[in-house]
Tab-separated table of C-alpha atoms in Angstrom:
chain	number	residue	atom	x	y	z
S	1	MET	CA	137.904	131.322	120.979
S	2	MET	CA	133.820	130.230	121.915
S	3	THR	CA	133.076	126.806	121.873
S	4	GLY	CA	129.624	125.094	122.263
S	5	ALA	CA	126.915	123.982	120.932
S	6	PRO	CA	126.007	124.834	117.132
S	7	ARG	CA	124.518	128.080	116.186
S	8	ARG	CA	120.626	127.759	115.520
S	9	THR	CA	119.410	128.224	111.812
S	10	PRO	CA	115.849	129.173	110.704
S	11	ALA	CA	116.630	126.217	108.584
S	12	SER	CA	117.544	124.032	111.771
S	13	GLY	CA	115.094	125.252	113.717
S	14	ALA	CA	112.046	123.932	111.111
S	15	ARG	CA	114.210	120.621	110.601
S	16	GLU	CA	114.030	119.665	114.432
S	17	ARG	CA	110.286	121.100	113.966
S	18	ALA	CA	109.728	118.568	111.368
S	19	LEU	CA	111.354	115.984	112.868
S	20	HIS	CA	109.685	116.152	115.732
S	21	ALA	CA	106.083	116.144	114.025
S	22	CYS	CA	107.461	113.073	111.933
S	23	ARG	CA	108.553	111.049	115.355
S	24	LEU	CA	104.804	112.017	116.853
S	25	ALA	CA	103.053	111.466	113.752
S	26	LEU	CA	104.917	107.791	114.228
S	27	VAL	CA	104.047	107.123	117.766
S	28	THR	CA	100.774	107.807	117.544
S	29	ALA	CA	100.269	105.365	114.172
S	30	ALA	CA	101.626	102.961	116.613
S	31	LEU	CA	99.553	103.453	118.914
S	32	GLY	CA	96.897	103.448	117.716
S	33	VAL	CA	97.198	100.824	115.491
S	34	ALA	CA	98.249	98.483	119.064
S	35	THR	CA	94.949	99.592	120.449
S	36	LEU	CA	93.427	98.557	117.895
S	37	VAL	CA	95.257	95.367	117.795
S	38	ALA	CA	94.157	94.778	121.709
S	39	ALA	CA	90.551	95.599	120.811
S	40	THR	CA	90.048	93.475	117.894
S	41	VAL	CA	91.793	90.495	119.981
S	42	LEU	CA	89.544	91.130	123.061
S	43	VAL	CA	86.050	92.555	121.749
S	44	VAL	CA	85.904	90.613	118.452
S	45	TRP	CA	88.237	87.061	119.721
S	46	THR	CA	86.885	86.120	122.418
S	47	LYS	CA	83.077	84.997	123.122
S	48	PRO	CA	83.075	87.688	126.724
S	49	GLY	CA	84.071	90.475	124.906
S	50	GLN	CA	81.590	89.986	121.583
S	51	ARG	CA	78.971	88.787	124.766
S	52	ALA	CA	79.598	92.460	126.328
S	53	ASP	CA	80.146	94.436	122.821
S	54	GLU	CA	76.390	93.291	121.983
S	55	ARG	CA	75.517	94.274	125.444
S	56	SER	CA	76.577	97.817	124.767
S	57	ARG	CA	74.568	98.306	121.856
S	58	TRP	CA	71.869	98.407	123.134
S	59	SER	CA	72.269	99.134	126.895
S	60	VAL	CA	72.421	102.649	126.107
S	61	ALA	CA	70.594	104.664	128.776
S	62	VAL	CA	67.561	105.065	126.880
S	63	PRO	CA	64.100	103.153	126.664
S	64	PRO	CA	63.496	100.596	124.988
S	65	GLU	CA	61.567	102.311	122.730
S	66	MET	CA	63.683	104.397	122.264
S	67	ARG	CA	66.300	101.981	120.424
S	68	GLU	CA	64.125	102.249	117.137
S	69	THR	CA	65.072	106.015	117.122
S	70	ILE	CA	68.653	105.119	117.931
S	71	VAL	CA	68.115	102.449	115.335
S	72	ALA	CA	66.619	104.934	112.781
S	73	TRP	CA	69.298	107.501	113.683
S	74	LEU	CA	71.506	105.386	112.339
S	75	GLY	CA	70.234	104.675	109.580
S	76	THR	CA	71.285	109.059	108.483
S	77	VAL	CA	74.428	107.319	108.021
S	78	SER	CA	74.358	106.983	103.919
S	79	VAL	CA	76.441	107.906	100.783
S	80	GLY	CA	74.125	110.736	100.398
S	81	SER	CA	74.284	112.605	103.807
S	82	ILE	CA	78.476	112.414	103.218
S	83	VAL	CA	78.231	113.533	100.109
S	84	ALA	CA	76.562	116.716	101.695
S	85	VAL	CA	78.719	116.874	104.468
S	86	LEU	CA	81.910	116.744	102.183
S	87	LEU	CA	79.938	119.374	99.423
S	88	VAL	CA	79.814	122.149	102.420
S	89	VAL	CA	83.502	120.648	103.198
S	90	LEU	CA	83.984	121.114	99.751
S	91	ALA	CA	82.126	125.139	99.503
S	92	ILE	CA	84.054	125.775	102.717
S	93	GLY	CA	87.590	125.719	101.427
S	94	LEU	CA	86.180	127.202	98.578
S	95	VAL	CA	85.321	130.099	99.539
S	96	ARG	CA	87.961	130.701	102.498
S	97	ARG	CA	90.786	129.969	99.265
S	98	ARG	CA	91.685	126.979	100.697
S	99	LEU	CA	91.478	123.918	98.762
S	100	GLY	CA	94.310	122.141	99.172
S	101	LEU	CA	92.932	121.857	102.927
S	102	ALA	CA	89.234	120.841	101.747
S	103	VAL	CA	90.616	118.446	99.145
S	104	ALA	CA	92.852	116.845	102.458
S	105	ALA	CA	90.051	116.747	104.448
S	106	VAL	CA	87.693	114.611	101.572
S	107	VAL	CA	90.478	112.588	100.842
S	108	LEU	CA	90.940	111.636	104.882
S	109	VAL	CA	87.160	111.331	105.247
S	110	GLY	CA	87.515	108.570	102.578
S	111	GLY	CA	90.509	106.965	103.376
S	112	ALA	CA	88.658	106.623	107.199
S	113	ASN	CA	85.731	105.041	105.733
S	114	VAL	CA	87.620	103.205	102.746
S	115	THR	CA	89.870	101.888	105.644
S	116	THR	CA	87.436	100.741	108.021
S	117	GLN	CA	86.070	98.498	105.726
S	118	LEU	CA	88.652	96.461	104.292
S	119	LEU	CA	89.439	96.068	108.265
S	120	LYS	CA	85.044	94.987	108.228
S	121	GLU	CA	86.472	92.296	105.709
S	122	LEU	CA	89.582	91.386	106.500
S	123	ILE	CA	89.336	90.758	110.685
S	124	PRO	CA	87.962	87.653	111.100
S	125	ARG	CA	85.053	87.026	113.666
S	126	PRO	CA	84.547	83.780	115.194
S	127	ALA	CA	81.013	83.128	115.175
S	128	TYR	CA	79.864	82.043	119.237
S	129	GLY	CA	76.652	82.324	117.961
S	130	VAL	CA	76.301	86.147	120.101
S	131	GLY	CA	74.837	89.035	118.023
S	132	PRO	CA	74.782	88.936	114.394
S	133	LEU	CA	77.961	87.792	112.406
S	134	GLY	CA	79.256	90.708	110.930
S	135	ASN	CA	82.140	92.279	112.229
S	136	SER	CA	80.869	95.527	114.238
S	137	LEU	CA	84.783	96.927	115.199
S	138	PRO	CA	85.384	98.750	113.541
S	139	SER	CA	82.041	100.883	113.416
S	140	GLY	CA	80.867	102.558	109.965
S	141	HIS	CA	79.118	105.090	111.668
S	142	THR	CA	81.105	106.210	113.763
S	143	THR	CA	84.140	106.099	111.371
S	144	ALA	CA	81.434	108.217	109.254
S	145	TRP	CA	80.228	110.653	111.281
S	146	THR	CA	84.057	110.976	112.997
S	147	SER	CA	85.325	112.179	109.978
S	148	LEU	CA	83.413	114.488	108.869
S	149	GLY	CA	82.969	116.325	112.014
S	150	LEU	CA	86.974	116.171	111.376
S	151	ALA	CA	87.255	117.639	107.647
S	152	LEU	CA	84.498	120.237	108.905
S	153	LEU	CA	86.697	121.068	111.634
S	154	MET	CA	89.978	121.488	109.457
S	155	VAL	CA	88.436	123.818	106.861
S	156	SER	CA	86.196	125.768	109.481
S	157	PRO	CA	87.929	128.690	110.326
S	158	ARG	CA	89.629	129.239	114.258
S	159	PRO	CA	87.240	131.269	116.008
S	160	LEU	CA	84.092	127.967	115.070
S	161	ARG	CA	86.105	125.281	115.969
S	162	PRO	CA	85.005	125.470	119.395
S	163	LEU	CA	81.729	125.635	118.691
S	164	LEU	CA	82.136	123.080	116.055
S	165	VAL	CA	83.526	120.112	118.262
S	166	LEU	CA	80.735	121.129	120.665
C-alpha cells in the first residue's frame, strides 16, 4: 500500500490556481492601499511634500514656453475623449466577439475614474500656502489615460499588445 501526497486532479489544480490568484490579488490590493497612504502622508499632508509636488508639476525637462503646450495637452482629457476611446474599446470587443471583456474594460475605466474623484474629495489637503488648494493626488489625468490604455490592452488581440504598450 502506497502512502504519500493525495493525488492531484484537474479540479484541485484549478482550485489551487484560483486560490493563488486570489492571494495575489489581495496582496496587490494591500500594497496599492499602502502606497496610496504613504504618498498621501508624505506628499499631501506635509508642507515639504506639497512643495515637492508643486515643483515637480513644472520641473518637466522642457523650456518654460512649452508649459502652455503641456497644459493644452492635459486639456485633451475630457469626457468626450474618454467616451471616444471607450467606444473604440466596445467596437474592438464586438468585432472580436468578446463583449464581456469589453464591458469589463469599461467598468475598469469607470471604476478607476470614479475612485480617483472620490479620493480627491475625501483626502483632505492642508493649506500650507503651496500651490493650488485642490488635490493633485491622485491625478485625474493620469487615472483617465492609464485606465483607457489598460482598457485598450484588455480588448486588443495579443499580437497588438506590445505595440499598444509602447
